[in-house]
Amino acid sequence: MTTITPSHRSTRPRARSSLTTLMAAAVLSLTSLSAVAATEMPPLPDVTGDVVKGDGNDYNIKFNIGLTQSSAQYRGLEYFKKIVEQRSDNHIKVQTFHSAQLGDDLQSVSALQAGTLDMTAPSTSPMVSMFPQFAVFDLPFLFPTPEIADKVLDGDIGQQMLKDASTKGLVAIGWSENGYRQLTNSEHAVTSPADLDGLKVRTMQNPIHLDIWRTLGANPTPMSFAELFTALEQGVVDGQENPWITIESSKFNEVQPYATETNHVYTPFITLVSERTWKRLPESYQQLLRDAAKQMGDYERHVSRVMNDQIKQELKDDGMKITELTPEQVAVFQKDLAPVYDDWREKIGGDLIDRIRAESKVDSK
Ligand code: KDG
């Protein structure tokens, strides 16, 4: 008998006695039913807006991302492709690539600058050496809710950042969401910084993330996302941190039995176009890409948030030992990480940090 198990595990035959077979089948169908239901991505919305007139030429856009096909990010990309192709009456074709097929975040950004790739949507974290103000997103616990993240990304701060990042051969046209990051590891449950002592934690290639885990007592290692699964599988590192949807879509739970819901950093994705590609497009198509990037960002954030809790539950159902910290336990992490703000305030700019903090205050009133 072939058994259907939740999507990211191989199916395999099983031998059983009749009664247990019946019961197991009943349990299994319930589980696979709920698993199938849970991993359903929200449907792609219809395309709104008229067909945009171009200059009669046809264009092919290659868009590469680092996450897998079952990520919220790729779902957003599918919507972007649908909008651009329909509203250009197929004069623009969007070729989508996932799982770093055409390179990881930094390789993709360099390819845009070289004009060998048209679009990508990296996390802001690996790009802080190019755009230091992006580091504000790496400060721990700065975005208490997704709504505050939206206010910052869609508000003056986020829009000004897109303008400031439209340089160095790049055009920045929108925001989507990687999400709130959670710690996983192969060793033991983590409920306090003391449990991190000496734990080898992979971080993004980002100085603040290194500072965060060093400050908490762990032993951090910067590494490209493209190398992470193998490094976890081979025990090169003990742990890593990413949103639940990435933990599942990249199968980290298969090599990481423990997780702690830390929500310690909110990471956005920034949608980038190669300036060379941009300059070849007529203005009407430039505006179409901007509109599509906005709609992709709104939809992708929705998908990320709808899937987040469902997938956490599914990971639990599949046996992952997830620690949900109490507010008191979170406060210990926040207190221990306060020095990170002192270290980085000047480099990032105190004014930007205070403006974002002010958004939280406004919201909490
Ligand atoms: O391209 C994928 C990366 O942007 C994203 O996964 C980064 O969260 C990230 C990580 O942990 O590297």
Short mmCIF file of C-alpha atoms and ligand atoms in Angstrom, two decimals:
data_model
loop_
_atom_site.label_atom_id
_atom_site.label_comp_id
_atom_site.label_asym_id
_atom_site.label_seq_id
_atom_site.Cartn_x
_atom_site.Cartn_y
_atom_site.Cartn_z
CA MET A 1 0.00 0.00 0.00
CA THR A 2 1.40 3.44 -0.92
CA THR A 3 1.02 5.88 1.95
CA ILE A 4 0.59 9.61 1.32
CA THR A 5 2.47 11.62 3.93
CA PRO A 6 2.68 15.41 4.18
CA SER A 7 4.11 16.87 0.97
CA HIS A 8 7.85 17.19 1.66
CA ARG A 9 8.44 13.53 2.62
CA SER A 10 8.87 10.60 0.23
CA THR A 11 5.96 8.10 0.11
CA ARG A 12 6.87 4.50 1.12
CA PRO A 13 5.07 1.07 1.37
CA ARG A 14 4.17 -0.27 4.91
CA ALA A 15 3.35 -3.82 6.27
CA ARG A 16 0.59 -4.01 9.03
CA SER A 17 -2.00 -6.32 10.75
CA SER A 18 -5.63 -5.80 9.57
CA LEU A 19 -7.03 -3.87 12.62
CA THR A 20 -3.96 -1.70 13.09
CA THR A 21 -3.92 -1.21 9.31
CA LEU A 22 -7.50 0.05 9.42
CA MET A 23 -6.84 2.35 12.40
CA ALA A 24 -3.56 3.57 10.99
CA ALA A 25 -5.24 4.25 7.63
CA ALA A 26 -7.96 6.25 9.44
CA VAL A 27 -5.36 8.29 11.39
CA LEU A 28 -3.23 8.71 8.28
CA SER A 29 -6.06 9.93 6.08
CA LEU A 30 -6.96 12.44 8.82
CA THR A 31 -3.32 13.57 9.02
CA SER A 32 -2.78 13.74 5.28
CA LEU A 33 -6.17 15.46 4.88
CA SER A 34 -5.21 18.11 7.44
CA ALA A 35 -1.64 18.29 6.06
CA VAL A 36 -2.89 18.75 2.51
CA ALA A 37 -5.40 21.38 3.75
CA ALA A 38 -2.71 23.18 5.74
CA THR A 39 -0.17 23.42 2.93
CA GLU A 40 -2.69 24.86 0.47
CA MET A 41 -1.37 28.25 -0.61
CA PRO A 42 -4.00 31.02 -0.88
CA PRO A 43 -5.21 31.09 -4.51
CA LEU A 44 -3.50 33.47 -6.94
CA PRO A 45 -5.69 36.61 -7.10
CA ASP A 46 -7.16 37.74 -10.41
CA VAL A 47 -5.22 40.34 -12.34
CA THR A 48 -6.69 43.83 -12.02
CA GLY A 49 -5.91 46.76 -14.33
CA ASP A 50 -6.01 47.28 -18.09
CA VAL A 51 -3.63 45.96 -20.71
CA VAL A 52 -0.64 48.32 -20.93
CA LYS A 53 0.50 49.51 -24.35
CA GLY A 54 4.25 49.03 -24.95
CA ASP A 55 6.49 49.94 -27.88
CA GLY A 56 5.57 46.87 -29.93
CA ASN A 57 8.72 44.98 -28.88
CA ASP A 58 8.66 41.71 -26.92
CA TYR A 59 10.70 41.32 -23.74
CA ASN A 60 11.87 38.31 -21.70
CA ILE A 61 12.57 38.85 -18.00
CA LYS A 62 14.56 36.30 -15.99
CA PHE A 63 13.61 36.49 -12.26
CA ASN A 64 15.69 34.38 -9.84
CA ILE A 65 15.11 33.77 -6.10
CA GLY A 66 16.88 31.73 -3.42
CA LEU A 67 13.95 29.96 -1.79
CA THR A 68 12.20 26.83 -3.05
CA GLN A 69 9.06 26.43 -5.17
CA SER A 70 6.98 25.78 -2.03
CA SER A 71 7.92 29.10 -0.44
CA ALA A 72 5.61 32.09 -0.05
CA GLN A 73 8.22 34.05 -2.02
CA TYR A 74 7.85 31.80 -5.07
CA ARG A 75 4.05 32.06 -4.78
CA GLY A 76 4.41 35.83 -4.94
CA LEU A 77 6.64 35.48 -7.98
CA GLU A 78 3.97 33.38 -9.74
CA TYR A 79 1.50 36.25 -9.16
CA PHE A 80 4.03 38.80 -10.49
CA LYS A 81 4.45 36.71 -13.66
CA LYS A 82 0.65 36.43 -14.08
CA ILE A 83 0.16 40.22 -13.75
CA VAL A 84 3.03 41.27 -16.03
CA GLU A 85 2.22 38.77 -18.79
CA GLN A 86 -1.53 39.47 -18.79
CA ARG A 87 -1.24 43.25 -18.58
CA SER A 88 1.42 43.37 -21.32
CA ASP A 89 -0.74 41.15 -23.51
CA ASN A 90 2.20 38.70 -23.38
CA HIS A 91 4.65 41.16 -24.89
CA ILE A 92 6.63 40.61 -21.68
CA LYS A 93 7.44 37.02 -20.69
CA VAL A 94 8.67 36.36 -17.14
CA GLN A 95 10.92 33.29 -16.67
CA THR A 96 10.98 32.31 -12.99
CA PHE A 97 13.88 30.50 -11.26
CA HIS A 98 13.91 29.25 -7.63
CA SER A 99 16.22 27.50 -5.12
CA ALA A 100 19.14 29.73 -6.21
CA GLN A 101 19.15 28.03 -9.65
CA LEU A 102 20.82 31.17 -11.07
CA GLY A 103 22.78 32.01 -7.90
CA ASP A 104 22.22 32.95 -4.26
CA ASP A 105 21.21 36.44 -3.08
CA LEU A 106 24.61 38.11 -3.50
CA GLN A 107 25.39 36.31 -6.79
CA SER A 108 22.00 37.38 -8.15
CA VAL A 109 22.55 41.02 -7.18
CA SER A 110 25.94 40.98 -8.91
CA ALA A 111 24.32 39.39 -11.98
CA LEU A 112 21.79 42.25 -12.10
CA GLN A 113 24.63 44.78 -11.95
CA ALA A 114 26.39 42.91 -14.77
CA GLY A 115 23.18 42.75 -16.80
CA THR A 116 23.21 38.93 -17.00
CA LEU A 117 20.04 38.61 -14.91
CA ASP A 118 16.98 40.88 -14.99
CA MET A 119 15.31 40.59 -11.56
CA THR A 120 15.75 39.13 -8.08
CA ALA A 121 14.35 39.63 -4.55
CA PRO A 122 17.05 39.06 -1.93
CA SER A 123 16.77 39.50 1.80
CA THR A 124 18.08 42.90 2.89
CA SER A 125 20.50 41.26 5.38
CA PRO A 126 23.22 40.06 2.96
CA MET A 127 23.15 43.52 1.29
CA VAL A 128 24.07 45.71 4.29
CA SER A 129 27.64 46.18 3.04
CA MET A 130 26.15 47.78 -0.13
CA PHE A 131 23.31 49.64 1.68
CA PRO A 132 24.18 50.15 5.40
CA GLN A 133 20.73 51.51 6.31
CA PHE A 134 19.26 48.06 5.49
CA ALA A 135 20.91 46.92 8.73
CA VAL A 136 18.02 48.50 10.64
CA PHE A 137 15.98 45.42 9.68
CA ASP A 138 18.51 43.18 11.44
CA LEU A 139 18.11 44.81 14.85
CA PRO A 140 16.47 42.35 17.26
CA PHE A 141 12.81 42.76 18.20
CA LEU A 142 12.49 46.13 16.38
CA PHE A 143 9.24 45.12 14.60
CA PRO A 144 6.84 43.80 17.28
CA THR A 145 4.06 43.11 14.73
CA PRO A 146 3.71 42.54 10.96
CA GLU A 147 1.45 45.60 10.84
CA ILE A 148 4.30 47.80 12.03
CA ALA A 149 6.57 46.22 9.44
CA ASP A 150 3.99 47.13 6.78
CA LYS A 151 3.75 50.72 8.03
CA VAL A 152 7.53 51.08 7.75
CA LEU A 153 7.92 49.29 4.38
CA ASP A 154 4.91 50.95 2.70
CA GLY A 155 5.42 54.30 4.44
CA ASP A 156 7.93 57.13 3.92
CA ILE A 157 10.81 55.13 5.42
CA GLY A 158 10.42 52.13 3.13
CA GLN A 159 9.70 54.17 0.01
CA GLN A 160 12.72 56.38 0.63
CA MET A 161 14.86 53.25 1.06
CA LEU A 162 13.72 52.01 -2.36
CA LYS A 163 14.81 55.33 -3.88
CA ASP A 164 18.16 55.19 -2.04
CA ALA A 165 18.72 51.61 -3.20
CA SER A 166 18.06 52.52 -6.85
CA THR A 167 21.74 52.99 -7.66
CA LYS A 168 24.88 50.86 -8.31
CA GLY A 169 23.22 49.31 -11.40
CA LEU A 170 20.04 48.43 -9.52
CA VAL A 171 16.45 49.72 -9.51
CA ALA A 172 14.51 48.89 -6.31
CA ILE A 173 10.76 48.66 -6.95
CA GLY A 174 9.08 46.92 -4.01
CA TRP A 175 9.00 44.99 -0.75
CA SER A 176 7.86 41.50 0.17
CA GLU A 177 8.39 39.39 3.28
CA ASN A 178 10.85 36.76 4.38
CA GLY A 179 9.33 37.01 7.86
CA TYR A 180 9.95 36.54 11.57
CA ARG A 181 12.90 34.31 12.26
CA GLN A 182 12.84 31.26 14.56
CA LEU A 183 15.80 29.32 15.94
CA THR A 184 16.16 25.61 15.19
CA ASN A 185 18.90 23.21 16.30
CA SER A 186 19.89 19.56 16.38
CA GLU A 187 21.04 19.39 20.03
CA HIS A 188 18.45 20.35 22.65
CA ALA A 189 15.52 22.58 23.53
CA VAL A 190 16.43 26.26 23.96
CA THR A 191 14.39 28.30 26.45
CA SER A 192 17.03 30.86 27.51
CA PRO A 193 20.31 32.36 26.25
CA ALA A 194 22.14 30.01 28.67
CA ASP A 195 21.00 27.07 26.49
CA LEU A 196 22.90 28.58 23.54
CA ASP A 197 26.31 28.24 25.13
CA GLY A 198 28.72 27.11 22.39
CA LEU A 199 25.95 26.12 19.98
CA LYS A 200 27.21 26.51 16.39
CA VAL A 201 24.53 28.69 14.75
CA ARG A 202 24.56 29.55 11.05
CA THR A 203 23.66 33.14 10.30
CA MET A 204 23.16 35.11 7.12
CA GLN A 205 26.25 36.94 5.87
CA ASN A 206 25.48 39.90 8.11
CA PRO A 207 27.54 41.53 10.93
CA ILE A 208 24.52 42.26 13.17
CA HIS A 209 23.31 38.67 13.06
CA LEU A 210 26.82 37.56 14.04
CA ASP A 211 26.72 40.12 16.86
CA ILE A 212 23.28 38.89 18.01
CA TRP A 213 24.28 35.23 18.40
CA ARG A 214 27.71 36.00 19.79
CA THR A 215 26.07 38.29 22.39
CA LEU A 216 23.68 35.46 23.34
CA GLY A 217 26.62 33.09 23.90
CA ALA A 218 26.33 30.97 20.77
CA ASN A 219 29.11 30.36 18.23
CA PRO A 220 27.81 31.98 15.00
CA THR A 221 29.01 31.19 11.45
CA PRO A 222 28.01 33.32 8.42
CA MET A 223 26.99 31.19 5.39
CA SER A 224 25.04 31.50 2.14
CA PHE A 225 21.50 30.11 2.30
CA ALA A 226 22.30 27.88 -0.66
CA GLU A 227 24.80 25.92 1.48
CA LEU A 228 22.67 25.72 4.63
CA PHE A 229 20.79 22.40 4.33
CA THR A 230 23.96 20.43 3.63
CA ALA A 231 25.80 22.16 6.49
CA LEU A 232 22.98 21.21 8.89
CA GLU A 233 22.76 17.66 7.55
CA GLN A 234 26.53 17.13 7.93
CA GLY A 235 26.63 18.76 11.38
CA VAL A 236 28.96 21.54 10.22
CA VAL A 237 26.61 23.77 12.19
CA ASP A 238 24.15 22.79 14.97
CA GLY A 239 21.47 25.36 14.25
CA GLN A 240 20.05 28.11 12.09
CA GLU A 241 17.22 30.64 12.16
CA ASN A 242 14.52 31.29 9.54
CA PRO A 243 10.73 31.75 9.34
CA TRP A 244 8.53 28.65 9.81
CA ILE A 245 7.55 28.61 6.12
CA THR A 246 11.24 28.52 5.10
CA ILE A 247 12.04 25.85 7.74
CA GLU A 248 9.41 23.63 6.11
CA SER A 249 9.85 24.57 2.44
CA SER A 250 13.62 24.00 2.75
CA LYS A 251 13.14 20.76 4.82
CA PHE A 252 15.26 22.01 7.74
CA ASN A 253 12.88 20.20 10.12
CA GLU A 254 14.19 16.91 8.70
CA VAL A 255 17.65 17.63 10.17
CA GLN A 256 16.65 19.90 13.08
CA PRO A 257 14.47 18.24 15.76
CA TYR A 258 14.33 21.31 18.05
CA ALA A 259 12.93 24.79 17.45
CA THR A 260 12.33 27.86 19.60
CA GLU A 261 9.78 30.50 18.59
CA THR A 262 12.05 33.53 19.11
CA ASN A 263 10.62 35.96 16.52
CA HIS A 264 13.94 37.74 17.13
CA VAL A 265 14.24 39.53 13.75
CA TYR A 266 11.85 40.52 10.95
CA THR A 267 13.50 40.17 7.51
CA PRO A 268 12.02 41.75 4.36
CA PHE A 269 12.77 40.90 0.72
CA ILE A 270 13.51 43.79 -1.65
CA THR A 271 12.44 43.51 -5.30
CA LEU A 272 15.25 44.58 -7.64
CA VAL A 273 15.58 45.10 -11.40
CA SER A 274 18.82 45.36 -13.35
CA GLU A 275 19.26 49.03 -14.39
CA ARG A 276 20.29 47.78 -17.88
CA THR A 277 16.99 45.91 -18.21
CA TRP A 278 15.07 48.86 -16.80
CA LYS A 279 16.51 51.34 -19.29
CA ARG A 280 15.52 49.06 -22.21
CA LEU A 281 11.86 49.09 -21.18
CA PRO A 282 9.41 51.79 -22.31
CA GLU A 283 8.08 53.92 -19.42
CA SER A 284 4.67 52.23 -19.57
CA TYR A 285 6.30 48.84 -18.91
CA GLN A 286 8.48 50.30 -16.14
CA GLN A 287 5.30 51.44 -14.40
CA LEU A 288 3.73 48.02 -15.02
CA LEU A 289 6.67 46.34 -13.24
CA ARG A 290 6.30 48.78 -10.32
CA ASP A 291 2.55 48.07 -10.03
CA ALA A 292 3.11 44.31 -10.29
CA ALA A 293 5.89 44.43 -7.65
CA LYS A 294 3.53 46.26 -5.26
CA GLN A 295 0.72 43.71 -5.81
CA MET A 296 3.19 40.81 -5.53
CA GLY A 297 4.48 42.24 -2.24
CA ASP A 298 1.01 42.66 -0.74
CA TYR A 299 -0.08 39.16 -1.80
CA GLU A 300 3.18 37.50 -0.73
CA ARG A 301 2.98 39.04 2.74
CA HIS A 302 -0.58 37.75 3.00
CA VAL A 303 0.54 34.25 1.99
CA SER A 304 3.48 34.34 4.39
CA ARG A 305 1.20 35.30 7.30
CA VAL A 306 -1.61 32.87 6.46
CA MET A 307 0.87 30.00 6.14
CA ASN A 308 3.06 30.88 9.15
CA ASP A 309 0.86 29.55 11.96
CA GLN A 310 -0.48 26.66 9.87
CA ILE A 311 3.01 25.47 9.09
CA LYS A 312 4.19 25.81 12.69
CA GLN A 313 1.31 23.51 13.67
CA GLU A 314 2.18 21.10 10.88
CA LEU A 315 5.83 20.97 11.98
CA LYS A 316 4.62 20.19 15.50
CA ASP A 317 2.28 17.47 14.15
CA ASP A 318 5.26 16.03 12.34
CA GLY A 319 7.19 15.73 15.57
CA MET A 320 9.30 18.87 15.70
CA LYS A 321 9.86 19.83 19.35
CA ILE A 322 8.83 23.51 19.29
CA THR A 323 9.40 25.66 22.39
CA GLU A 324 7.02 28.65 22.63
CA LEU A 325 8.69 31.18 24.91
CA THR A 326 6.70 32.94 27.63
CA PRO A 327 6.74 36.78 27.59
CA GLU A 328 9.12 36.59 30.58
CA GLN A 329 11.49 34.29 28.64
CA VAL A 330 11.36 36.61 25.58
CA ALA A 331 12.19 39.54 27.88
CA VAL A 332 15.43 37.76 28.90
CA PHE A 333 16.52 37.54 25.24
CA GLN A 334 15.54 41.21 24.68
CA LYS A 335 17.51 42.34 27.77
CA ASP A 336 20.60 40.34 26.79
CA LEU A 337 20.44 41.81 23.26
CA ALA A 338 20.13 45.47 24.30
CA PRO A 339 23.93 45.99 23.82
CA VAL A 340 23.49 45.20 20.09
CA TYR A 341 21.61 48.50 19.78
CA ASP A 342 24.50 50.38 21.43
CA ASP A 343 26.96 48.69 19.04
CA TRP A 344 25.03 49.62 15.88
CA ARG A 345 23.04 52.78 16.64
CA GLU A 346 25.62 55.14 15.21
CA LYS A 347 26.46 53.06 12.13
CA ILE A 348 22.78 52.62 11.17
CA GLY A 349 21.62 56.06 12.32
CA GLY A 350 19.81 56.70 15.59
CA ASP A 351 17.16 58.81 13.84
CA LEU A 352 16.03 55.91 11.61
CA ILE A 353 15.85 53.54 14.61
CA ASP A 354 13.86 56.11 16.64
CA ARG A 355 11.43 56.74 13.76
CA ILE A 356 10.71 52.99 13.50
CA ARG A 357 10.38 52.65 17.27
CA ALA A 358 7.95 55.59 17.20
CA GLU A 359 5.73 53.58 14.82
CA SER A 360 5.42 50.88 17.50
CA LYS A 361 4.51 53.51 20.14
CA VAL A 362 1.86 55.06 17.86
CA ASP A 363 0.49 51.56 17.30
CA SER A 364 0.46 50.62 21.00
CA LYS A 365 -1.59 53.73 21.97
O1 KDG B 1 17.27 33.86 -1.23
C1 KDG B 1 16.86 33.39 -0.03
C2 KDG B 1 17.31 34.29 1.02
O2 KDG B 1 16.95 35.61 0.77
C3 KDG B 1 16.77 34.01 2.35
O3 KDG B 1 16.51 32.79 2.54
C4 KDG B 1 17.71 34.56 3.29
O4 KDG B 1 16.59 34.18 5.27
C5 KDG B 1 17.56 33.99 4.59
C6 KDG B 1 18.68 33.20 5.04
O5 KDG B 1 18.54 32.63 6.13
O6 KDG B 1 19.66 33.17 4.31
#
